PDB file of C-alpha atoms in Angstrom:
ATOM      1  CA  LEU Q  20      -8.377  -7.854  -0.572  1.00 95.00           C
ATOM      2  CA  VAL Q  21      -5.953  -8.020  -3.831  1.00 96.00           C
ATOM      3  CA  ASP Q  22      -8.371 -10.384  -5.244  1.00 96.00           C
ATOM      4  CA  SER Q  23     -11.528  -8.172  -4.659  1.00 96.00           C
ATOM      5  CA  PHE Q  24      -9.612  -5.572  -6.372  1.00 96.00           C
ATOM      6  CA  ARG Q  25      -8.667  -7.734  -9.311  1.00 95.00           C
ATOM      7  CA  SER Q  26     -12.472  -8.747  -9.492  1.00 95.00           C
ATOM      8  CA  ALA Q  27     -13.152  -4.882 -10.276  1.00 94.00           C
ATOM      9  CA  GLY Q  28     -10.793  -4.981 -12.823  1.00 93.00           C
ATOM     10  CA  LEU Q  29      -7.599  -3.637 -11.412  1.00 95.00           C
ATOM     11  CA  PRO Q  30      -4.581  -5.604 -12.764  1.00 96.00           C
ATOM     12  CA  ALA Q  31      -3.362  -6.534  -9.353  1.00 96.00           C
ATOM     13  CA  ARG Q  32      -1.129  -8.870  -7.864  1.00 96.00           C
ATOM     14  CA  LEU Q  33       0.335 -10.015  -4.835  1.00 97.00           C
ATOM     15  CA  GLU Q  34       4.124 -10.848  -3.884  1.00 97.00           C
ATOM     16  CA  LEU Q  35       4.860 -12.103  -0.285  1.00 96.00           C
ATOM     17  CA  SER Q  36       8.307 -12.456   1.333  1.00 96.00           C
ATOM     18  CA  GLY Q  37       8.948 -13.581   4.578  1.00 95.00           C
ATOM     19  CA  ARG Q  38       6.150 -14.302   7.672  1.00 90.00           C
ATOM     20  CA  VAL Q  39       3.208 -12.093   8.188  1.00 88.00           C
ATOM     21  CA  PRO Q  40       3.534  -9.790  11.170  1.00 92.00           C
ATOM     22  CA  GLY Q  41       1.725 -11.849  14.252  1.00 90.00           C
ATOM     23  CA  SER Q  42       0.583  -8.766  15.500  1.00 91.00           C
ATOM     24  CA  PRO Q  43      -3.094  -7.794  15.004  1.00 94.00           C
ATOM     25  CA  GLY Q  44      -2.549  -4.274  14.939  1.00 94.00           C
ATOM     26  CA  VAL Q  45       0.369  -4.833  12.275  1.00 95.00           C
ATOM     27  CA  GLN Q  46      -1.815  -6.824  10.430  1.00 95.00           C
ATOM     28  CA  LEU Q  47      -4.552  -4.162  10.159  1.00 96.00           C
ATOM     29  CA  THR Q  48      -2.040  -1.325   9.610  1.00 96.00           C
ATOM     30  CA  ILE Q  49      -0.674  -3.345   6.310  1.00 97.00           C
ATOM     31  CA  TYR Q  50      -4.505  -4.240   5.082  1.00 97.00           C
ATOM     32  CA  ARG Q  51      -5.386  -0.461   5.469  1.00 96.00           C
ATOM     33  CA  VAL Q  52      -2.010   0.720   3.719  1.00 97.00           C
ATOM     34  CA  VAL Q  53      -3.185  -1.845   0.933  1.00 97.00           C
ATOM     35  CA  GLN Q  54      -6.858  -0.759   0.949  1.00 96.00           C
ATOM     36  CA  GLU Q  55      -6.319   2.627   0.368  1.00 95.00           C
ATOM     37  CA  SER Q  56      -3.450   2.276  -2.454  1.00 96.00           C
ATOM     38  CA  LEU Q  57      -5.300   0.071  -4.241  1.00 96.00           C
ATOM     39  CA  THR Q  58      -8.711   1.930  -3.997  1.00 94.00           C
ATOM     40  CA  ASN Q  59      -6.459   5.181  -5.280  1.00 91.00           C
ATOM     41  CA  ALA Q  60      -5.155   3.200  -8.113  1.00 93.00           C
ATOM     42  CA  LEU Q  61      -8.852   2.194  -9.599  1.00 92.00           C
ATOM     43  CA  ARG Q  62      -9.967   5.579  -9.016  1.00 90.00           C
ATOM     44  CA  TYR Q  63      -6.768   7.659 -10.190  1.00 88.00           C
ATOM     45  CA  ALA Q  64      -4.641   5.545 -12.379  1.00 87.00           C
ATOM     46  CA  SER Q  65      -5.044   5.710 -16.046  1.00 86.00           C
ATOM     47  CA  GLN Q  66      -5.025   2.146 -17.678  1.00 88.00           C
ATOM     48  CA  PRO Q  67      -2.519   0.276 -15.705  1.00 91.00           C
ATOM     49  CA  SER Q  68      -0.873  -2.591 -16.911  1.00 93.00           C
ATOM     50  CA  ILE Q  69       0.066  -3.962 -13.375  1.00 94.00           C
ATOM     51  CA  VAL Q  70      -0.625  -3.060  -9.901  1.00 96.00           C
ATOM     52  CA  SER Q  71       1.877  -4.727  -7.691  1.00 97.00           C
ATOM     53  CA  VAL Q  72       1.415  -5.116  -3.836  1.00 98.00           C
ATOM     54  CA  ARG Q  73       4.693  -6.398  -2.027  1.00 98.00           C
ATOM     55  CA  LEU Q  74       4.768  -7.492   1.499  1.00 97.00           C
ATOM     56  CA  SER Q  75       8.363  -8.214   2.625  1.00 97.00           C
ATOM     57  CA  SER Q  76       9.139  -8.962   6.286  1.00 95.00           C
ATOM     58  CA  SER Q  77      12.272  -9.758   8.262  1.00 93.00           C
ATOM     59  CA  PRO Q  78      13.405  -9.778  11.781  1.00 91.00           C
ATOM     60  CA  GLY Q  79      12.711  -6.401  13.076  1.00 92.00           C
ATOM     61  CA  ARG Q  80      11.188  -5.146  10.167  1.00 95.00           C
ATOM     62  CA  VAL Q  81       8.224  -5.226   7.865  1.00 97.00           C
ATOM     63  CA  GLU Q  82       7.600  -3.224   4.481  1.00 97.00           C
ATOM     64  CA  VAL Q  83       4.672  -2.919   1.771  1.00 98.00           C
ATOM     65  CA  VAL Q  84       5.356  -1.723  -1.424  1.00 98.00           C
ATOM     66  CA  ILE Q  85       2.157  -0.909  -3.796  1.00 98.00           C
ATOM     67  CA  ASP Q  86       3.111   0.293  -6.990  1.00 96.00           C
ATOM     68  CA  ASP Q  87       0.956   0.847 -10.357  1.00 95.00           C
ATOM     69  CA  ASP Q  88       2.162   2.039 -14.006  1.00 93.00           C
ATOM     70  CA  GLY Q  89      -0.496   4.095 -14.587  1.00 88.00           C
ATOM     71  CA  HIS Q  90      -0.539   7.455 -15.578  1.00 77.00           C
ATOM     72  CA  ALA Q  91      -2.285  10.248 -13.715  1.00 61.00           C
ATOM     73  CA  ARG Q  92      -5.614  11.037 -15.145  1.00 56.00           C
ATOM     74  CA  ALA Q  93      -6.044  14.597 -15.917  1.00 53.00           C
ATOM     75  CA  PRO Q  94      -6.501  16.953 -13.056  1.00 49.00           C
ATOM     76  CA  GLN Q  95      -9.554  16.589 -11.107  1.00 49.00           C
ATOM     77  CA  PRO Q  96     -10.718  17.231  -7.544  1.00 54.00           C
ATOM     78  CA  SER Q  97      -9.610  14.679  -5.215  1.00 55.00           C
ATOM     79  CA  VAL Q  98     -12.493  12.931  -3.381  1.00 57.00           C
ATOM     80  CA  GLY Q  99     -10.937  12.700  -0.036  1.00 56.00           C
ATOM     81  CA  GLY Q 100      -7.848  15.599  -0.253  1.00 58.00           C
ATOM     82  CA  ARG Q 101      -5.053  13.117   0.805  1.00 61.00           C
ATOM     83  CA  ARG Q 102      -6.363  12.675   4.131  1.00 77.00           C
ATOM     84  CA  GLY Q 103      -6.333   8.929   3.877  1.00 83.00           C
ATOM     85  CA  ILE Q 104      -2.548   9.093   3.064  1.00 87.00           C
ATOM     86  CA  ILE Q 105      -2.014  11.419   5.987  1.00 91.00           C
ATOM     87  CA  GLY Q 106      -4.267   9.004   8.189  1.00 91.00           C
ATOM     88  CA  LEU Q 107      -1.962   6.151   7.217  1.00 94.00           C
ATOM     89  CA  GLY Q 108       1.386   7.794   7.800  1.00 94.00           C
ATOM     90  CA  GLU Q 109      -0.343   8.296  11.209  1.00 95.00           C
ATOM     91  CA  ARG Q 110      -1.149   4.545  11.707  1.00 94.00           C
ATOM     92  CA  VAL Q 111       2.237   3.489  10.274  1.00 97.00           C
ATOM     93  CA  ALA Q 112       4.062   5.758  12.826  1.00 96.00           C
ATOM     94  CA  LEU Q 113       2.556   4.233  15.628  1.00 94.00           C
ATOM     95  CA  TYR Q 114       4.777   1.123  14.893  1.00 94.00           C
ATOM     96  CA  GLY Q 115       8.012   3.395  14.582  1.00 94.00           C
ATOM     97  CA  GLY Q 116       7.322   3.315  10.730  1.00 96.00           C
ATOM     98  CA  THR Q 117       7.540   5.678   7.741  1.00 97.00           C
ATOM     99  CA  LEU Q 118       4.833   6.020   4.702  1.00 97.00           C
ATOM    100  CA  GLU Q 119       6.003   7.703   1.507  1.00 96.00           C
ATOM    101  CA  ALA Q 120       3.599   8.434  -1.451  1.00 94.00           C
ATOM    102  CA  GLY Q 121       4.084   9.899  -4.589  1.00 92.00           C
ATOM    103  CA  PRO Q 122       4.767   9.434  -8.643  1.00 91.00           C
ATOM    104  CA  ILE Q 123       7.258   7.309  -9.709  1.00 90.00           C
ATOM    105  CA  ARG Q 124       9.830   8.443 -12.302  1.00 86.00           C
ATOM    106  CA  GLY Q 125       8.239   7.619 -15.927  1.00 82.00           C
ATOM    107  CA  GLY Q 126       4.703   7.376 -14.763  1.00 86.00           C
ATOM    108  CA  GLY Q 127       2.811   5.236 -12.299  1.00 92.00           C
ATOM    109  CA  TRP Q 128       2.696   5.965  -8.302  1.00 93.00           C
ATOM    110  CA  ARG Q 129       4.112   4.548  -5.440  1.00 96.00           C
ATOM    111  CA  VAL Q 130       3.033   4.185  -1.612  1.00 97.00           C
ATOM    112  CA  ARG Q 131       5.747   2.386   0.488  1.00 98.00           C
ATOM    113  CA  ALA Q 132       5.344   1.646   4.155  1.00 98.00           C
ATOM    114  CA  THR Q 133       7.967   0.607   6.615  1.00 97.00           C
ATOM    115  CA  MET Q 134       7.358  -0.389  10.125  1.00 97.00           C
ATOM    116  CA  SER Q 135       9.495  -1.928  13.158  1.00 92.00           C
ATOM    117  CA  LEU Q 136       8.410  -5.090  14.786  1.00 87.00           C
ATOM    118  CA  ASP Q 137       9.668  -6.536  18.129  1.00 77.00           C
ATOM    119  CA  GLU Q 138       9.750 -10.059  18.790  1.00 55.00           C
ATOM    120  CA  GLY Q 139       6.329 -10.738  19.293  1.00 50.00           C
ATOM    121  CA  GLN Q 140       5.487  -8.949  16.594  1.00 48.00           C
ATOM    122  CA  ALA Q 141       7.913 -10.381  13.840  1.00 46.00           C
ATOM    123  CA  SER Q 142       6.268 -14.353  14.478  1.00 44.00           C
ATOM    124  CA  ALA Q 143       2.805 -15.495  12.950  1.00 40.00           C
TER     125      ALA Q 143
END
């Protein structure tokens, strides 16, 4: 997924820490969070020099953070009206998690999702 956005011209990088969760539902939720975040960075960030995707897991918890250092373009109509972010928040909540999305001080945008994992979801 990250490679495909890199091929589209987005300066994206992936950092992994810990083990990928074993639950297909959690994996799909992580995929959708990253997909929506990278799509939004490609669509709305102005000249980002880096878009980082960080996935870290520890016993009982997984976190995915997507940051870009681009500056928001001049106000323009949103293509989706934030429904994508709302839907992601609902998906993450199914796994006892939270989703935060918003501007970063100094410019850029961050999406951060955290989810709780039980023993069966944590190992892969």
